[in-house]
Coordinates of C-alpha atoms in Angstrom, one line a residue:
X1 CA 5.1 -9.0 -24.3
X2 CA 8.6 -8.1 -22.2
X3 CA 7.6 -7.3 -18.7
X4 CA 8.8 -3.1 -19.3
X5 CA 6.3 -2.6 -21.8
X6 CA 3.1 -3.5 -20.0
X7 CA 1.3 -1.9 -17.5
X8 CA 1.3 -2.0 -13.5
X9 CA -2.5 -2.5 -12.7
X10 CA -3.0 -1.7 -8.9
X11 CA -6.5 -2.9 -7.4
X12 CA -6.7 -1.2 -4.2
X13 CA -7.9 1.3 -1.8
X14 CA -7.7 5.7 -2.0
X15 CA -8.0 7.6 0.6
X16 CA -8.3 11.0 2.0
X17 CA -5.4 11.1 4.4
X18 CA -5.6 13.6 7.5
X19 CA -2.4 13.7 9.0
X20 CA -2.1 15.2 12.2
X21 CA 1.9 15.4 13.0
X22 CA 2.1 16.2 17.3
X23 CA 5.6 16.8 19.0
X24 CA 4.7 16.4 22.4
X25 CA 2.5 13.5 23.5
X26 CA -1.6 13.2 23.2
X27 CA -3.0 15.1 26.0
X28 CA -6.5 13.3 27.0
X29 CA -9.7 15.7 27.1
X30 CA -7.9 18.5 26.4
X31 CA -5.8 19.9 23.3
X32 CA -2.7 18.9 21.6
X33 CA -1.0 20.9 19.2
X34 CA -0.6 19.8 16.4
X35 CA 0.3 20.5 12.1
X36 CA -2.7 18.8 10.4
X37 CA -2.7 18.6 6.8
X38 CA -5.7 17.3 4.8
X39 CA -3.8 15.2 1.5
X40 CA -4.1 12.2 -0.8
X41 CA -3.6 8.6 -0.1
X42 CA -4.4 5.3 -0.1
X43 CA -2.3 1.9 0.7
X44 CA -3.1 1.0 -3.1
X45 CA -3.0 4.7 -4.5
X46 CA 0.2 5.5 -3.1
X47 CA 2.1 2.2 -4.2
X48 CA 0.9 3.5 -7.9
X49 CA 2.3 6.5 -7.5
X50 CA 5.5 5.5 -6.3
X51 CA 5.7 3.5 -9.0
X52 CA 5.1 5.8 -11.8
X53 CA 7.6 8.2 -9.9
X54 CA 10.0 5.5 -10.3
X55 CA 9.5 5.4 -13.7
X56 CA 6.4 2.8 -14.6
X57 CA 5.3 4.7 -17.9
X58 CA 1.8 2.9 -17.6
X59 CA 0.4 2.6 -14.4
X60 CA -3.5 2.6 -13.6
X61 CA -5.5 2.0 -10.6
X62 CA -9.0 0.4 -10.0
X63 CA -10.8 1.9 -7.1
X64 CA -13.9 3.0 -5.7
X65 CA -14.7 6.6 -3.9
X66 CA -17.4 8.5 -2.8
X67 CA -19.1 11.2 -5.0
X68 CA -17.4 13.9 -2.7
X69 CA -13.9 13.6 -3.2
X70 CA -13.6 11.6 -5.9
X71 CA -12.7 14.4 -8.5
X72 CA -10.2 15.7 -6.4
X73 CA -8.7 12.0 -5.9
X74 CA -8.5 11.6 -9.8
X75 CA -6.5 15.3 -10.3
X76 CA -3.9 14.2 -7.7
X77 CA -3.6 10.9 -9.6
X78 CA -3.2 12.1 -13.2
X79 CA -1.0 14.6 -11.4
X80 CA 1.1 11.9 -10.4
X81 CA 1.1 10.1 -13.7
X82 CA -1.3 7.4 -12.7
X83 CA -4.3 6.5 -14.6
X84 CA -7.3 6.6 -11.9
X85 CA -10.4 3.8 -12.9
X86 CA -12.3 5.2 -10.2
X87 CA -15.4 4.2 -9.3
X88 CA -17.9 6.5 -8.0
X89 CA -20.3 5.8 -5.2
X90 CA -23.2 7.4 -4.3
X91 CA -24.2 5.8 -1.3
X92 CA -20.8 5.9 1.1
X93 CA -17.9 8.8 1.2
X94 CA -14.4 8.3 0.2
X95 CA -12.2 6.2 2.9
X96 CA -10.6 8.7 4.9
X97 CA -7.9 7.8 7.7
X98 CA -6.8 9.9 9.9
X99 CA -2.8 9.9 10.7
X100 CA -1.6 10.7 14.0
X101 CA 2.4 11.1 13.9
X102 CA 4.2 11.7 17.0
X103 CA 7.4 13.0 17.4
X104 CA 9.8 10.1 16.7
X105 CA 7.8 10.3 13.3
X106 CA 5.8 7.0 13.8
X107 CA 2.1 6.7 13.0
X108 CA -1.0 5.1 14.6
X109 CA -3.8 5.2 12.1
X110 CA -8.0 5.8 12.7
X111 CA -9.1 4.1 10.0
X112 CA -12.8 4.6 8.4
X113 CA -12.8 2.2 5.0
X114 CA -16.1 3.8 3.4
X115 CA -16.3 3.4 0.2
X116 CA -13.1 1.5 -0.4
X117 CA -14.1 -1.7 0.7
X118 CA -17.3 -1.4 -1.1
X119 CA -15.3 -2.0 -4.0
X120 CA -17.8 -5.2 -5.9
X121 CA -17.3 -8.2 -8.0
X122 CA -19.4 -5.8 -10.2
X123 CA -16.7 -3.2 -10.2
X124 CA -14.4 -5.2 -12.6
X125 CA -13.7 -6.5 -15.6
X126 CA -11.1 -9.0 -17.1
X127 CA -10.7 -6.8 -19.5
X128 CA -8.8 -4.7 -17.2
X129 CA -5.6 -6.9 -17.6
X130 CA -5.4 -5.8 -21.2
X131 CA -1.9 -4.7 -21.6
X132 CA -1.0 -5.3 -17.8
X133 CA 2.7 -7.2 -17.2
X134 CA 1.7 -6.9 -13.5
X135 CA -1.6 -6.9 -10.6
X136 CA -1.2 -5.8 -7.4
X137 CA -3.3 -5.8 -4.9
X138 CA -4.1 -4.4 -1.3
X139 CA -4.5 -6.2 1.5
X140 CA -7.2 -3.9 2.4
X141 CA -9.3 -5.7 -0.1
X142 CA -9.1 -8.4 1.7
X143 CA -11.0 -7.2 5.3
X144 CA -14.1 -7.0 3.9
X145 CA -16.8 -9.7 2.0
X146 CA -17.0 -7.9 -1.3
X147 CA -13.6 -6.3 -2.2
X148 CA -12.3 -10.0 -1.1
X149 CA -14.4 -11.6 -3.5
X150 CA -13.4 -8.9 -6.2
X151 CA -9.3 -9.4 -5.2
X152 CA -9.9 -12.9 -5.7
X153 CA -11.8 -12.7 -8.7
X154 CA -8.7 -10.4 -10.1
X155 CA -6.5 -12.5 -8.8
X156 CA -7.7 -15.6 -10.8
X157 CA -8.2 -13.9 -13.6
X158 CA -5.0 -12.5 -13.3
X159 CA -3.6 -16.1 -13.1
X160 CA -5.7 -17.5 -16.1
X161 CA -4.3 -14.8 -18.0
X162 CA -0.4 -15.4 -17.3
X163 CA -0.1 -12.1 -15.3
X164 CA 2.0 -11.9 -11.7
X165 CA 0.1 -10.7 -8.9
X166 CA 1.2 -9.5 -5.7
X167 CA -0.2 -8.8 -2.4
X168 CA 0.5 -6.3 0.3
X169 CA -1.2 -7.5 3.4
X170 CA -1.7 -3.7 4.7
X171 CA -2.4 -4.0 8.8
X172 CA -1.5 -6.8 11.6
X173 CA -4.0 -5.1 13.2
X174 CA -6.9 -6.3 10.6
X175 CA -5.3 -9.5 10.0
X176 CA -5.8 -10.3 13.3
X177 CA -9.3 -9.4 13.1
X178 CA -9.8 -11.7 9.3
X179 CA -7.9 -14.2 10.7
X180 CA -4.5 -15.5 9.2
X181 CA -6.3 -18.6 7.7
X182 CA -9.1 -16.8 6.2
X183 CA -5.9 -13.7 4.8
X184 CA -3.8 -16.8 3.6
X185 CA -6.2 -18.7 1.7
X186 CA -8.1 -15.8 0.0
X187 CA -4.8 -14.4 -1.0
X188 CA -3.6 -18.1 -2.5
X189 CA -2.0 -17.9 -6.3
X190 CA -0.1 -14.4 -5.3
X191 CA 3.4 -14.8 -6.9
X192 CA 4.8 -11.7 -4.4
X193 CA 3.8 -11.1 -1.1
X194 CA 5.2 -7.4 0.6
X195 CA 4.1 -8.0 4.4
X196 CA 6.3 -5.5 6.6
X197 CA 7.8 -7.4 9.8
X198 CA 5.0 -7.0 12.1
X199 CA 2.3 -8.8 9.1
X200 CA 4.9 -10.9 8.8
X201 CA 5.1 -12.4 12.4
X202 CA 0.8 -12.0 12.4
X203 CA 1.2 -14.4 9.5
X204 CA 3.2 -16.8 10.7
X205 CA 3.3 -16.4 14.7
X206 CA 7.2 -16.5 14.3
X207 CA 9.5 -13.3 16.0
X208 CA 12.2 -13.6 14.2
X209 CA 11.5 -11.9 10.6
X210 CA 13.9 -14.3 8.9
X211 CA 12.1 -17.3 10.2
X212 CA 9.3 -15.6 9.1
X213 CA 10.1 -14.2 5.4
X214 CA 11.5 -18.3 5.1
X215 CA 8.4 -19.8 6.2
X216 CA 5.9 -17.5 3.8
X217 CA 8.4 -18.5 1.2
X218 CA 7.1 -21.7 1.0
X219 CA 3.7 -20.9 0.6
X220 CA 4.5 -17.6 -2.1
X221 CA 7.1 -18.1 -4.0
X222 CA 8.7 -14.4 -3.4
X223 CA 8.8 -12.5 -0.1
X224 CA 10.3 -9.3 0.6
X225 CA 9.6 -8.8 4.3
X226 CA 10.1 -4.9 5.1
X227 CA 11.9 -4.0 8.2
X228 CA 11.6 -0.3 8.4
X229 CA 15.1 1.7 8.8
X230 CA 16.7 -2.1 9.3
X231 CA 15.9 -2.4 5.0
X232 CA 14.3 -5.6 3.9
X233 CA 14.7 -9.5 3.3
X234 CA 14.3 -11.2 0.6
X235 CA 12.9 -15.1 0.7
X236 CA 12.4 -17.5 -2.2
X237 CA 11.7 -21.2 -1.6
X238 CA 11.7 -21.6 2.4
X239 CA 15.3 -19.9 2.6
X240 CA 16.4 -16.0 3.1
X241 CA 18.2 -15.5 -0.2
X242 CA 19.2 -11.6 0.3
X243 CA 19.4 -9.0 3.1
X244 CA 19.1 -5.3 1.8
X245 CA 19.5 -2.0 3.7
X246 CA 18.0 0.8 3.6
X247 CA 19.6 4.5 3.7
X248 CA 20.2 6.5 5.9
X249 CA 17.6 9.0 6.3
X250 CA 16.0 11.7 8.9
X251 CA 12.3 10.9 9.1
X252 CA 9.4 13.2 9.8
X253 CA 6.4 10.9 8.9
X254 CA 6.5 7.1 8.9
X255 CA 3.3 7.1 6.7
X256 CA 2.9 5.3 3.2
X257 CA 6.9 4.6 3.6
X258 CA 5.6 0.6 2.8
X259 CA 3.0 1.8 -0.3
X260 CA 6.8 3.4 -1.6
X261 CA 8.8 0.3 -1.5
X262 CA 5.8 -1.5 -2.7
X263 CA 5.7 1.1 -5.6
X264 CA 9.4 1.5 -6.6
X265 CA 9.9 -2.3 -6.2
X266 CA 7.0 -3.0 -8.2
X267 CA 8.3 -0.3 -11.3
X268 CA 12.0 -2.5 -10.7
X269 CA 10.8 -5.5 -11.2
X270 CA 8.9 -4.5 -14.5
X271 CA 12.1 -3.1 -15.6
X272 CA 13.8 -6.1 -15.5
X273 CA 15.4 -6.2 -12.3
X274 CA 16.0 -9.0 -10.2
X275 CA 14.4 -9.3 -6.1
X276 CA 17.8 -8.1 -4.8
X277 CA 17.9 -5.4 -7.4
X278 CA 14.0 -4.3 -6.8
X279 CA 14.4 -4.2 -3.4
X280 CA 17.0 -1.8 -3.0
X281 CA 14.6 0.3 -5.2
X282 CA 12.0 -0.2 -3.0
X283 CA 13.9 0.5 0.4
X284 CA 15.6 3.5 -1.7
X285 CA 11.5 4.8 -2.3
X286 CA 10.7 4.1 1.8
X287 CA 13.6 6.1 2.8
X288 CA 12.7 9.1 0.6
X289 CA 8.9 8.4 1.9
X290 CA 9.5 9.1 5.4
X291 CA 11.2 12.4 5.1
X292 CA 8.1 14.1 3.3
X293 CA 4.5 14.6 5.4
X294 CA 1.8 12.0 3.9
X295 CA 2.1 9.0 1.7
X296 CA 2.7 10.4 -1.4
X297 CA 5.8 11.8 -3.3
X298 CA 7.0 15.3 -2.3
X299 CA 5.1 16.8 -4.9
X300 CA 1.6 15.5 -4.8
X301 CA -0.8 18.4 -4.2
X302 CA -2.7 18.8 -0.9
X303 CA -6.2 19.9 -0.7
X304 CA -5.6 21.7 2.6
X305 CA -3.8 22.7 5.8
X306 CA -5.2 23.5 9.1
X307 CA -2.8 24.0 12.0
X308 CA -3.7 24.7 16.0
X309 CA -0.8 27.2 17.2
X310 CA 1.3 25.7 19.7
X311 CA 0.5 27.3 23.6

């Protein structure tokens, strides 16, 4: 099977984004106003839909929501061409994280996982890879005792079967928490790992990204290290082997701009392309990313909008 005709299979999290986008700063006990929209989301849901926007013709996702959004979640994925695998639990609500953007258009994230990270050996099947060229997985899987024994359990089967995997390590803050050791090891056997700068240096305890993206080379054997409006880096076997920008672009919200380089670079290198080549797809995807409110592409369907009038 050429790599274009199978399927991206992304094992990950979906979550109900509330983005809250504030042009002055926070104002403790008191109010702040702010444009608040209620939307889809998801480190591992919006890297699938990047993809398919970037032309993946078979892209599917493995997930697990609560009962209360979890019809909602699968229209806005079938809306974005994504097959949703959803599963549905009864006993914890969808993961919902709450997005505060400030006015430079970065974001500082309250995260509660809920029924993402429930997400259970149980919960899949080898049979998933049927048809897949390529796994990815979310690093999100990885801070918590059952959706880290399920990534793994993908992951080797993923290897048994002759199928890449890559990982996106998702938050320095939680790999902190995990532990780089405990992150490294459970995520041993990736072929691609997509750690912005700041995962990168948690990783590796080294400033400088190139150091960095070099050293993680040697333990995966492709590293694209995302750097934000500075573009990306390429690594393969302990050296820096290409430096890509990104363009030029005037952002609004900084969130999901890493799920779309993970997404578009993902649908490249199915295609055919090469790391240099994927990654200017990728950093293409992030630029578009961070001019639109939300993770998703400009056309994904929001369940609501709530604003507080400025004054």
């Amino acid at each position: 099977m050429s790599p274009a005709a199978g399927a991206l299979l992304v094992v990950g999290d979906v979550v109900t984004d509330v983005v809250a986008r504030h042009r002055t700063p926070l104002a403790p006990a008191t109010d702040t106003a702010a444009e608040i929209r209620t939307l889809p989301g998801g480190a591992g849901a919006n890297a699938a839909c990047w993809a398919a926007r970037s032309g993946c013709l078979d892209v599917r996702i493995l997930g697990r929501v609560g009962t209360d959004a979890a019809d909602w979640h699968e229209r806005a994925l079938r809306g974005a061409g994504v097959r949703p695998l959803l599963v549905r639990d009864a006993g914890a609500a969808t993961a919902t994280v709450i997005a505060l953007v400030d006015s430079s258009a970065e974001r500082t994230f309250l995260t509660d996982s809920g029924a993402a990270l429930r997400l259970s050996p149980g919960d899949w099947s080898a049979g998933l890879l049927d048809g897949v060229a390529r796994l990815h997985l979310s690093g999100y899987l990885f801070f918590a005792a059952p959706s880290r024994e399920t990534a793994r359990l993908a992951l080797r089967d993923a290897r048994d079967a002759g199928v890449p995997v890559s990982v996106d390590p998702a938050s320095a803050g939680f790999l902190a928490e995990l532990g780089v050791d405990a992150f490294l090891t459970a995520a041993g056997g990736a072929e691609v790992l997509l750690p912005n700068a700041d995962e990168a240096r948690s990783l590796t305890g080294r400033d400088d990204p190139e150091v960095a993206a070099a050293e993680l080379s040697r333990r995966f054997p492709l590293v694209v290290v995302t750097l934000g409006a500075a573009g990306a880096l390429v690594a393969e076997d302990g050296a820096v082997t290409a430096r890509v920008s990104a363009p030029p672009a005037r952002p609004v919200d900084s969130t999901g701009a890493g799920d779309a380089f993970t997404g578009a670079f993902l649908a490249a290198l199915l295609a055919g392309a090469d790391p240099a080549k994927a990654t200017e797809a990728g950093c293409r995807a992030g630029a578009e990313a961070v001019t639109v409110v939300g993770g998703r592409p400009a056309d994904e369907p929001a369940h609501g909008r709530r604003s507080k009038a400025d004054g």
